[in-house]
mmCIF file with all atom_site columns, C-alpha atoms in Angstrom:
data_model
loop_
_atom_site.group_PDB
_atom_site.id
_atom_site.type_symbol
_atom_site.label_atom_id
_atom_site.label_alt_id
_atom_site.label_comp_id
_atom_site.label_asym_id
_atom_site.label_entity_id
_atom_site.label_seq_id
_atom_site.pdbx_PDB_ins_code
_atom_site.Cartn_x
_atom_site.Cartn_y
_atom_site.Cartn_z
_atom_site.occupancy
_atom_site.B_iso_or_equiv
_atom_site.pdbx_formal_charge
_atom_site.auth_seq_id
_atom_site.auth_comp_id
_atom_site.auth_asym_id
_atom_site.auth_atom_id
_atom_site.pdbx_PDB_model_num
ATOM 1   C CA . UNK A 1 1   ? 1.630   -16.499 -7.616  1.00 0.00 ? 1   UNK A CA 1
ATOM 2   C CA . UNK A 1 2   ? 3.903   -17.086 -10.962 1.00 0.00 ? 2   UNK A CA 1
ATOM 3   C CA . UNK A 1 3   ? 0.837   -16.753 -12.654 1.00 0.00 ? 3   UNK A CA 1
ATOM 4   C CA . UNK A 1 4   ? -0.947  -13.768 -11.199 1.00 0.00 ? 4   UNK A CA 1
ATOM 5   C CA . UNK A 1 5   ? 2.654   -11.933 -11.456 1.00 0.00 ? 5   UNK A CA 1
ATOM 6   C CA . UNK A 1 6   ? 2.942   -12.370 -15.231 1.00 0.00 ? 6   UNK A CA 1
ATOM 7   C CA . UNK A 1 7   ? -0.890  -11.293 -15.528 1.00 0.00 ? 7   UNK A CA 1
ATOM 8   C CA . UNK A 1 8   ? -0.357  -8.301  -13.492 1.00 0.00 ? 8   UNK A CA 1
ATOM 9   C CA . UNK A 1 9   ? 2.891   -7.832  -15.448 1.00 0.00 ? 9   UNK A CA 1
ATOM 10  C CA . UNK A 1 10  ? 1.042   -7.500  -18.510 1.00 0.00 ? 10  UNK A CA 1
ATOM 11  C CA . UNK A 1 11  ? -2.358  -5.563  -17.314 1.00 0.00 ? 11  UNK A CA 1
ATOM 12  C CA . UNK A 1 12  ? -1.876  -4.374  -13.818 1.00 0.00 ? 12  UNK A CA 1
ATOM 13  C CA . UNK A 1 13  ? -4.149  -4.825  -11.165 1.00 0.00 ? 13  UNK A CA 1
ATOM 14  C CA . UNK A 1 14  ? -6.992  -4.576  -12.986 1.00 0.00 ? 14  UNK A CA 1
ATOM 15  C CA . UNK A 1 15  ? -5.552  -7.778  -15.216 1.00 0.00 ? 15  UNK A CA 1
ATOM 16  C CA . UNK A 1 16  ? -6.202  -10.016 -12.162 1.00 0.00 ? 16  UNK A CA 1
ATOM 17  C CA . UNK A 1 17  ? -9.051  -12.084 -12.559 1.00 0.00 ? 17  UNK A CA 1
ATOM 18  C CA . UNK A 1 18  ? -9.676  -15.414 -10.527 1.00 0.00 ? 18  UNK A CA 1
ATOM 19  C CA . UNK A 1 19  ? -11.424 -17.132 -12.936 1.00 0.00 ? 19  UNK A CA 1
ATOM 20  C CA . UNK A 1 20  ? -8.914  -16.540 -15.305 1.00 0.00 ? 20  UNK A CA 1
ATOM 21  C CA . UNK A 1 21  ? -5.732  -17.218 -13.136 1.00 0.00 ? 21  UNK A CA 1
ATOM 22  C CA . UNK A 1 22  ? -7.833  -20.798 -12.155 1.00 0.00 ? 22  UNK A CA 1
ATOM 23  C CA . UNK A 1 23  ? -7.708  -21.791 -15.578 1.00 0.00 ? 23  UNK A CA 1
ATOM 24  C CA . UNK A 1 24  ? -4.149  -21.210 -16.937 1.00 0.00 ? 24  UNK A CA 1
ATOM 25  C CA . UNK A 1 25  ? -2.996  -23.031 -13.289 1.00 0.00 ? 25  UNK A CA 1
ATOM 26  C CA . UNK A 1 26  ? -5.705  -25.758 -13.763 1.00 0.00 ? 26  UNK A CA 1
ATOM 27  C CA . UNK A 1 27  ? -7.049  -24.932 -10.499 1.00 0.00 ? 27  UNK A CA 1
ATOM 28  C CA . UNK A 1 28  ? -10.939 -23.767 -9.429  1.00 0.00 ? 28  UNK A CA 1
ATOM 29  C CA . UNK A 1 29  ? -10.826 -20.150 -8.360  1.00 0.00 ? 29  UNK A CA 1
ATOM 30  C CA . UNK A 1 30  ? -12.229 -21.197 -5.149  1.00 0.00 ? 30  UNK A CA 1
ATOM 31  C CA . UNK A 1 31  ? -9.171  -23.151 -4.149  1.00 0.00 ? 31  UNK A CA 1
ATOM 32  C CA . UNK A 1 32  ? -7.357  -19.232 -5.338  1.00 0.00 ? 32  UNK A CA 1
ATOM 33  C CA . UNK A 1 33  ? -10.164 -17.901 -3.032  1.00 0.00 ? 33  UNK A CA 1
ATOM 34  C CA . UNK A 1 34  ? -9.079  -20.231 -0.319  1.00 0.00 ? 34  UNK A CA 1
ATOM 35  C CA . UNK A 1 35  ? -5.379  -18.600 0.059   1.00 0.00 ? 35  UNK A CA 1
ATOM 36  C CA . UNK A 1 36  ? -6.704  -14.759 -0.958  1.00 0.00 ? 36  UNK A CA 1
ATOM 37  C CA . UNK A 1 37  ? -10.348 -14.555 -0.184  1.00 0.00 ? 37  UNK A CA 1
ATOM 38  C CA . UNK A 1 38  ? -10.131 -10.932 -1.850  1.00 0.00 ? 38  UNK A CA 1
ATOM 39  C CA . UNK A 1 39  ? -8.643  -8.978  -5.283  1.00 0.00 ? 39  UNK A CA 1
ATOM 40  C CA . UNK A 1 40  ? -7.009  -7.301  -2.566  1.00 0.00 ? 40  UNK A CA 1
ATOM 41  C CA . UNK A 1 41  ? -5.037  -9.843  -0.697  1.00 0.00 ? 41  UNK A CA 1
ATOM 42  C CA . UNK A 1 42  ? -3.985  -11.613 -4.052  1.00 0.00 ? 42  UNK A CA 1
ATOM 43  C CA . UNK A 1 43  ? -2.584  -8.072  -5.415  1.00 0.00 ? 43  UNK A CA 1
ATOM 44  C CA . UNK A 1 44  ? -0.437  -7.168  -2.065  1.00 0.00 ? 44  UNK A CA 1
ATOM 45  C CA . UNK A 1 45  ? 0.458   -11.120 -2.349  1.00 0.00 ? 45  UNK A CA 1
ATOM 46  C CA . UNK A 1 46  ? 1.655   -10.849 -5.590  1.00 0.00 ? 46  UNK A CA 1
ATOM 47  C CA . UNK A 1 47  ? 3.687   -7.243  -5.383  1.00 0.00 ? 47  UNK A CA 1
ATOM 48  C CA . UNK A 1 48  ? 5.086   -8.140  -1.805  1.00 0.00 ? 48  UNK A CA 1
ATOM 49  C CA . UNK A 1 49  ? 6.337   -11.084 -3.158  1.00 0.00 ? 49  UNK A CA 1
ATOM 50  C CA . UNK A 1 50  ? 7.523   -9.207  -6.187  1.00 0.00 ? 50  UNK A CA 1
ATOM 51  C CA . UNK A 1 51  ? 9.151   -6.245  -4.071  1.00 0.00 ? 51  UNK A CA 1
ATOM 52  C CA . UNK A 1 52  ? 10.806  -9.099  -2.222  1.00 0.00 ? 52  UNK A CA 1
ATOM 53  C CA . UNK A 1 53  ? 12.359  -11.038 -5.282  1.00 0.00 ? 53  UNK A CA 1
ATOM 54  C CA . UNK A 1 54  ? 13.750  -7.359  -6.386  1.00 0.00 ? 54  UNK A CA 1
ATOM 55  C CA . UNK A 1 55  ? 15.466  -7.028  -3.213  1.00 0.00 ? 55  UNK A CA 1
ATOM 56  C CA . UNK A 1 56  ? 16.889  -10.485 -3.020  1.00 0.00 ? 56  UNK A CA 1
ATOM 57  C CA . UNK A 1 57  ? 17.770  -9.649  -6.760  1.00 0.00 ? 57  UNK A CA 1
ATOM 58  C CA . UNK A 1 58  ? 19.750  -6.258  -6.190  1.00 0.00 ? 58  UNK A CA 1
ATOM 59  C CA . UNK A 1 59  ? 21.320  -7.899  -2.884  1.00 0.00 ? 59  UNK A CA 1
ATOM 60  C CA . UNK A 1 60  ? 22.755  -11.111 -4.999  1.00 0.00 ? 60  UNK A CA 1
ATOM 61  C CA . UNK A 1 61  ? 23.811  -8.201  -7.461  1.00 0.00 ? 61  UNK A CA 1
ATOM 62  C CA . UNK A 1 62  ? 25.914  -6.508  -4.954  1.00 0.00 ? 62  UNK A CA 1
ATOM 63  C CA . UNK A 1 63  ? 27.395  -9.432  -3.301  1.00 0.00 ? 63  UNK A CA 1
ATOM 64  C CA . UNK A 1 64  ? 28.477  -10.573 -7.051  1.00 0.00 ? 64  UNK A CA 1
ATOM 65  C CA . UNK A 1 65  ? 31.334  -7.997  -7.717  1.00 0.00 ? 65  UNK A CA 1
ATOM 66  C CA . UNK A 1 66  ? 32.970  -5.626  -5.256  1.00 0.00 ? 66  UNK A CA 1
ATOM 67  C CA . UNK A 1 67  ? 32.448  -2.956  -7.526  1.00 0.00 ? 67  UNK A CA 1
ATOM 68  C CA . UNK A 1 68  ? 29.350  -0.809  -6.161  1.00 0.00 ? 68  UNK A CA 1
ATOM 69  C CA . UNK A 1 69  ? 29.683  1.245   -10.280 1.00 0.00 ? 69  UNK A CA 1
ATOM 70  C CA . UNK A 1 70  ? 29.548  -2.005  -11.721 1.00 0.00 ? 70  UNK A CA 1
ATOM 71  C CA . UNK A 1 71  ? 26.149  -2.332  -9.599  1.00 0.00 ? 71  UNK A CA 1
ATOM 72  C CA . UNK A 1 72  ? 24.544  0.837   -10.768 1.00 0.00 ? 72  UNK A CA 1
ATOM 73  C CA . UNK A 1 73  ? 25.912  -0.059  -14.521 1.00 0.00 ? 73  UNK A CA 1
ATOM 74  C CA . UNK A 1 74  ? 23.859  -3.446  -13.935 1.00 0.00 ? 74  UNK A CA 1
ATOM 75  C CA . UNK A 1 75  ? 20.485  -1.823  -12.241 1.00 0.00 ? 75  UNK A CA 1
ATOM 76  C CA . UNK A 1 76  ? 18.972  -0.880  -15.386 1.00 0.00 ? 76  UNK A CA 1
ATOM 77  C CA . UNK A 1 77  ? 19.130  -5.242  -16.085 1.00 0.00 ? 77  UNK A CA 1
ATOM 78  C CA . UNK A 1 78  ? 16.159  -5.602  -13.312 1.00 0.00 ? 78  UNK A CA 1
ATOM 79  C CA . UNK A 1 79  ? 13.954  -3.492  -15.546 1.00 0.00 ? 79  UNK A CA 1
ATOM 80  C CA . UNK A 1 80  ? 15.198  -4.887  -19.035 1.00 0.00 ? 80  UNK A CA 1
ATOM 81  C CA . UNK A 1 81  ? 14.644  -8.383  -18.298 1.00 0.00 ? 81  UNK A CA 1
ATOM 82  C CA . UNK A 1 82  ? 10.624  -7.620  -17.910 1.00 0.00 ? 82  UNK A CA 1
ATOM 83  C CA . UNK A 1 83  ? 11.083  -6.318  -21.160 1.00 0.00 ? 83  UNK A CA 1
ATOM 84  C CA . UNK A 1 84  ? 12.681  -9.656  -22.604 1.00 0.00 ? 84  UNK A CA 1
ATOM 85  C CA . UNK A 1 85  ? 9.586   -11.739 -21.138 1.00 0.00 ? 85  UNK A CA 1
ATOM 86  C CA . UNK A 1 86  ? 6.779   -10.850 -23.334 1.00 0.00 ? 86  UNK A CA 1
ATOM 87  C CA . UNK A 1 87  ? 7.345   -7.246  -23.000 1.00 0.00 ? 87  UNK A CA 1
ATOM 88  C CA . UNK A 1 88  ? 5.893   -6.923  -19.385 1.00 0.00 ? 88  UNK A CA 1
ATOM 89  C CA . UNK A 1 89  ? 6.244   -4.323  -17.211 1.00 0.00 ? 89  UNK A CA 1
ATOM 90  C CA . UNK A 1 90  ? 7.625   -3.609  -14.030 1.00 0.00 ? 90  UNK A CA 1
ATOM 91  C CA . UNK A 1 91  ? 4.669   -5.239  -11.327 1.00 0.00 ? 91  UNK A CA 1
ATOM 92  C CA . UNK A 1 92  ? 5.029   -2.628  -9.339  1.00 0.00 ? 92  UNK A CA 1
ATOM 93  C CA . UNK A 1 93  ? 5.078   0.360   -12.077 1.00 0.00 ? 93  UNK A CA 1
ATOM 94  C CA . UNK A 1 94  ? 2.195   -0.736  -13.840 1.00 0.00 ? 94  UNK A CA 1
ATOM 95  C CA . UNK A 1 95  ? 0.537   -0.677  -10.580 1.00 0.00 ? 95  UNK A CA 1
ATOM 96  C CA . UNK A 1 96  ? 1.700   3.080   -9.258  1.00 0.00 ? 96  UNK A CA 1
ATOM 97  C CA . UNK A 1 97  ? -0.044  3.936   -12.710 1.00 0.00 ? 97  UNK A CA 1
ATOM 98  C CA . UNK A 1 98  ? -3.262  2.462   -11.018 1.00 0.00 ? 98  UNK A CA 1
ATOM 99  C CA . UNK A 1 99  ? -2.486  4.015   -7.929  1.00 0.00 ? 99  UNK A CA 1
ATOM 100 C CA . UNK A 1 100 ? -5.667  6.026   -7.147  1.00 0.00 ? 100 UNK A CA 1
ATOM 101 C CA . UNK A 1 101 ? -7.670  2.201   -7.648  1.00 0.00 ? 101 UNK A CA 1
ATOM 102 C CA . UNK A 1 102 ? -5.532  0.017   -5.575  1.00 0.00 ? 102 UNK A CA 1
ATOM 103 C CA . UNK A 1 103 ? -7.239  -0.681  -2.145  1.00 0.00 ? 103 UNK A CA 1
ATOM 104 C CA . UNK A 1 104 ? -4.534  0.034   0.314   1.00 0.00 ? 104 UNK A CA 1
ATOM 105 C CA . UNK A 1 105 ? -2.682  -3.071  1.071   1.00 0.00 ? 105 UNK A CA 1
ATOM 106 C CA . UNK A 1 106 ? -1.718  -2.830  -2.651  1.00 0.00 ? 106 UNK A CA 1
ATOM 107 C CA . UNK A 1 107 ? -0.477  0.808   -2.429  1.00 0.00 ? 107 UNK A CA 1
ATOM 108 C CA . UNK A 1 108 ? 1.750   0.146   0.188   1.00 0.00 ? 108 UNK A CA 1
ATOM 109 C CA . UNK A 1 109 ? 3.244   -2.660  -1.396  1.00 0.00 ? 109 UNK A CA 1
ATOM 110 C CA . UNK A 1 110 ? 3.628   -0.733  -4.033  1.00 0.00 ? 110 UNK A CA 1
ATOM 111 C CA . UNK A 1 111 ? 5.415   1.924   -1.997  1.00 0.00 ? 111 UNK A CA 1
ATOM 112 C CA . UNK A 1 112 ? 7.655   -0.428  -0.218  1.00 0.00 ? 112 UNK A CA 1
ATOM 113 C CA . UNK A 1 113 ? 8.952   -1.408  -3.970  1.00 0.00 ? 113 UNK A CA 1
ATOM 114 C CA . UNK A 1 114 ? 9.797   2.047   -4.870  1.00 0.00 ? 114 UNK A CA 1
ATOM 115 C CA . UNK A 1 115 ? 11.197  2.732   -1.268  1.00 0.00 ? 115 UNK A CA 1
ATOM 116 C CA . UNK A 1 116 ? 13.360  -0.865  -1.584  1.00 0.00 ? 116 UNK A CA 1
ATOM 117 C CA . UNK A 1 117 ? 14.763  0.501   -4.673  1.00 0.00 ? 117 UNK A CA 1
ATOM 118 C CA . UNK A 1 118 ? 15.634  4.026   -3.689  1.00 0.00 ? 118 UNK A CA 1
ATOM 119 C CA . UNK A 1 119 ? 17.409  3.015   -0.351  1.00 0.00 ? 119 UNK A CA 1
ATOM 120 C CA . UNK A 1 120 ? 19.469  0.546   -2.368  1.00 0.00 ? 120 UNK A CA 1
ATOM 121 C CA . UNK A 1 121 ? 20.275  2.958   -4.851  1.00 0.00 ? 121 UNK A CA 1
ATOM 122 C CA . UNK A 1 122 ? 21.360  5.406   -2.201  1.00 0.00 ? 122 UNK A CA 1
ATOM 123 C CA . UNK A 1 123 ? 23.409  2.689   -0.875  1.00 0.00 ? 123 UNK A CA 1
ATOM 124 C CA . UNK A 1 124 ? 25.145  1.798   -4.363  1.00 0.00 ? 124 UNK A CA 1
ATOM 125 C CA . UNK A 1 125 ? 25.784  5.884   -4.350  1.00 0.00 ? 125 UNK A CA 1
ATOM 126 C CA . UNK A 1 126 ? 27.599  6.368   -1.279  1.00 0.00 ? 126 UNK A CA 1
ATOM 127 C CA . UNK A 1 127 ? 29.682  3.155   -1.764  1.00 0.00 ? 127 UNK A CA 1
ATOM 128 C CA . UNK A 1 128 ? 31.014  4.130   -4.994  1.00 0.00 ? 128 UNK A CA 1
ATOM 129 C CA . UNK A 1 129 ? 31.430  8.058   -3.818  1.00 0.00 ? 129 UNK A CA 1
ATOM 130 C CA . UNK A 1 130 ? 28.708  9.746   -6.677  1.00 0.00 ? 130 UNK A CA 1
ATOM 131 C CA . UNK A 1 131 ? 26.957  11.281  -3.285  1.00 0.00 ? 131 UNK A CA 1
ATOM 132 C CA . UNK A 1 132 ? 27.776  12.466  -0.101  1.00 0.00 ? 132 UNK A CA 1
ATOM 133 C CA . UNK A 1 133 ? 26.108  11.384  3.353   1.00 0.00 ? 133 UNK A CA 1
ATOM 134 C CA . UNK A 1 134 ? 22.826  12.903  2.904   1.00 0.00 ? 134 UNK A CA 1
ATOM 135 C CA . UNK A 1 135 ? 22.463  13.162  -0.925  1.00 0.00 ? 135 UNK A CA 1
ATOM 136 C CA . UNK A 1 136 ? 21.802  9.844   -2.043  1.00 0.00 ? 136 UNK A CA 1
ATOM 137 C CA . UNK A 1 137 ? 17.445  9.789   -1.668  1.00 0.00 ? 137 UNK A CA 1
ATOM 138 C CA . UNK A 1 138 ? 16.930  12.493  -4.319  1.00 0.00 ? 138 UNK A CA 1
ATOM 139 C CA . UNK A 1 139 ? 19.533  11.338  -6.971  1.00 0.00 ? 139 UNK A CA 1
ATOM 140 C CA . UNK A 1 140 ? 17.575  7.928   -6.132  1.00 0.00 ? 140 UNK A CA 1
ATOM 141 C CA . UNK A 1 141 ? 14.897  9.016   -6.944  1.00 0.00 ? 141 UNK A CA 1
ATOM 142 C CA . UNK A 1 142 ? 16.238  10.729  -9.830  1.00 0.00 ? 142 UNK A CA 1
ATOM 143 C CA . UNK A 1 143 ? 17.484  7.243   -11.391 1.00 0.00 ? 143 UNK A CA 1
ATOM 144 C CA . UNK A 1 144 ? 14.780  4.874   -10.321 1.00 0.00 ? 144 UNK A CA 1
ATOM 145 C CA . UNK A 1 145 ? 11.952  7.050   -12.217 1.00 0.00 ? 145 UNK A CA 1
ATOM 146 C CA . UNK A 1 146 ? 14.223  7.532   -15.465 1.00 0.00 ? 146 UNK A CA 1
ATOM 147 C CA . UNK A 1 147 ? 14.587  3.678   -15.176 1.00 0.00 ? 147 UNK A CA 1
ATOM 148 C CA . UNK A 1 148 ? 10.819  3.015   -14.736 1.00 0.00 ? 148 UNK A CA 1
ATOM 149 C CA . UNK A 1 149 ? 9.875   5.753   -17.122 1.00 0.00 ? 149 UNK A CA 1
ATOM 150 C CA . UNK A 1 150 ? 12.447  4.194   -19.836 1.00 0.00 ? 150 UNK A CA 1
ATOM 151 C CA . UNK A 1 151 ? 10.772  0.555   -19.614 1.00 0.00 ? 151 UNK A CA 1
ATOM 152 C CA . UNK A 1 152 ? 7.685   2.397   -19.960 1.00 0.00 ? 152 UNK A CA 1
ATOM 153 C CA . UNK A 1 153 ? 8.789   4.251   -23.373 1.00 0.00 ? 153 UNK A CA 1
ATOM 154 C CA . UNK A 1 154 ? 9.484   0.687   -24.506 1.00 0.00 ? 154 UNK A CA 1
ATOM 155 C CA . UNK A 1 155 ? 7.287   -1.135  -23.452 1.00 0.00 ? 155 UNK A CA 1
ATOM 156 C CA . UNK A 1 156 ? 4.488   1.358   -25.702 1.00 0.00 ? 156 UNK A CA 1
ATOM 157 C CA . UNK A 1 157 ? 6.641   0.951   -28.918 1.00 0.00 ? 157 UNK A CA 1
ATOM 158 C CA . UNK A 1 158 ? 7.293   -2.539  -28.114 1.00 0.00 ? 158 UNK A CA 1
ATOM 159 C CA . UNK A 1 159 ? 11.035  -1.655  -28.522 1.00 0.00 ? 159 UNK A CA 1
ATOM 160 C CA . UNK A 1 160 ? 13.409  -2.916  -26.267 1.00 0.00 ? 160 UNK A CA 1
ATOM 161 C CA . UNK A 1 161 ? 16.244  -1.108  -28.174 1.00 0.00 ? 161 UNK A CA 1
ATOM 162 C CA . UNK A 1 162 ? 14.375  2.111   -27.219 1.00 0.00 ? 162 UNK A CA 1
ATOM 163 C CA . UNK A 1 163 ? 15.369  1.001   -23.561 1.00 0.00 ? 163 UNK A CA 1
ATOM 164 C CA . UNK A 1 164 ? 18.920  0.645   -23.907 1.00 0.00 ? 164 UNK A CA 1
ATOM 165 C CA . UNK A 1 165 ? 19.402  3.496   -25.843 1.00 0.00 ? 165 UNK A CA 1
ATOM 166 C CA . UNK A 1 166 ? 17.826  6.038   -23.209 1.00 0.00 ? 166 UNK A CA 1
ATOM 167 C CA . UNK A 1 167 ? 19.893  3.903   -20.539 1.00 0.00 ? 167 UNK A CA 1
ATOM 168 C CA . UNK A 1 168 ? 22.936  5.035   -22.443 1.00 0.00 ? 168 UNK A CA 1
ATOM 169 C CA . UNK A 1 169 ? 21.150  8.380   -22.724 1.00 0.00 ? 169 UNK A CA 1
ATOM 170 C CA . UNK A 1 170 ? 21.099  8.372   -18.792 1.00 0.00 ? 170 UNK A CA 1
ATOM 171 C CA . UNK A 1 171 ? 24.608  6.985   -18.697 1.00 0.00 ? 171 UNK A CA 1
ATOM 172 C CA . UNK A 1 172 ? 25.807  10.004  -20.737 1.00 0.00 ? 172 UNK A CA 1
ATOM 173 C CA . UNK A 1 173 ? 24.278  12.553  -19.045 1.00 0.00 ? 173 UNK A CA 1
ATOM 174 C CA . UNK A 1 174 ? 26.103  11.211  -16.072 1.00 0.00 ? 174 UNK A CA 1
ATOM 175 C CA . UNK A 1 175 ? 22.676  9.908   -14.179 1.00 0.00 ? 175 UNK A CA 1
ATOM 176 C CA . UNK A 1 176 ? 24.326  6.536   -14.405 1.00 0.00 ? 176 UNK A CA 1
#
């Protein structure tokens, strides 16, 4: 799974190969084959699993400070850090790109990613008082695509500098 994330990390769906994951594991793609007998099952695999670390990732976030700013000042991190590691991208953005080739376990893995974020994003909102009850899903929105769209900037100039300076962009602007 380690391995098909970083390879779908660094070329999307399209990226994942058995033969190829086999090798770098030391394993024959049929024993891959055994566990996903399609492309399919190894791609919703890999971004449920992925959509799942987020979450546990943005919960541990929360529970570290009682600050809920101090969590939005930190969401931006989630992103970076797939930056820092060979300048990957986000599993699950690379994938929306591919969106109209994903069979459809994949898109709604892919969904449940976004839809993970957003909700906890509208959470961090009403905690620390940005929103009111009702408001949080578009403002959301609003910061979970700059985020994705910023890693994306980077990660096509190789530049993770790029990243933090739109973050502080956002931050400015008052997105943040």
């Amino acid at each position: 799974m380690a391995a098909a994330r970083r390879s779908a990390q660094a070329h999307g769906y399209g990226g994942l190969n058995f033969r190829d994951l086999a090798q770098e594991v030391g394993i024959k793609a049929a024993s891959i084959h055994y566990y996903f007998p399609s492309k399919a099952d190894l791609g919703a695999a890999v971004a449920r699993r992925y959509w799942e670390d987020t979450a546990a990732a943005l919960e541990a976030m929360s529970s570290a400070t009682p600050d809920p700013s101090d969590w939005l000042r930190r969401y931006p991190d989630i992103f970076r850090k797939s930056l820092e590691n060979g300048n990957r991208m986000c599993l699950c953005s690379f994938m929306a790109a591919e969106y109209d080739d994903l069979p459809e376990a994949v898109k709604q893995e892919v969904q449940a990613f976004a839809d993970v974020n957003v909700a906890w994003l509208s959470k961090v909102l009403a905690a620390a008082a940005i929103v009111g009850p009702g408001e949080g899903a578009q403002r959301s929105s609003a910061i979970f695509a700059a985020v994705a769209g910023a890693q994306l900037m980077a990660r096509s100039r190789s530049d993770i500098a790029l990243f933090d300076a739109l973050i502080d962009s956002y931050r400015l602007a008052g997105l943040l």
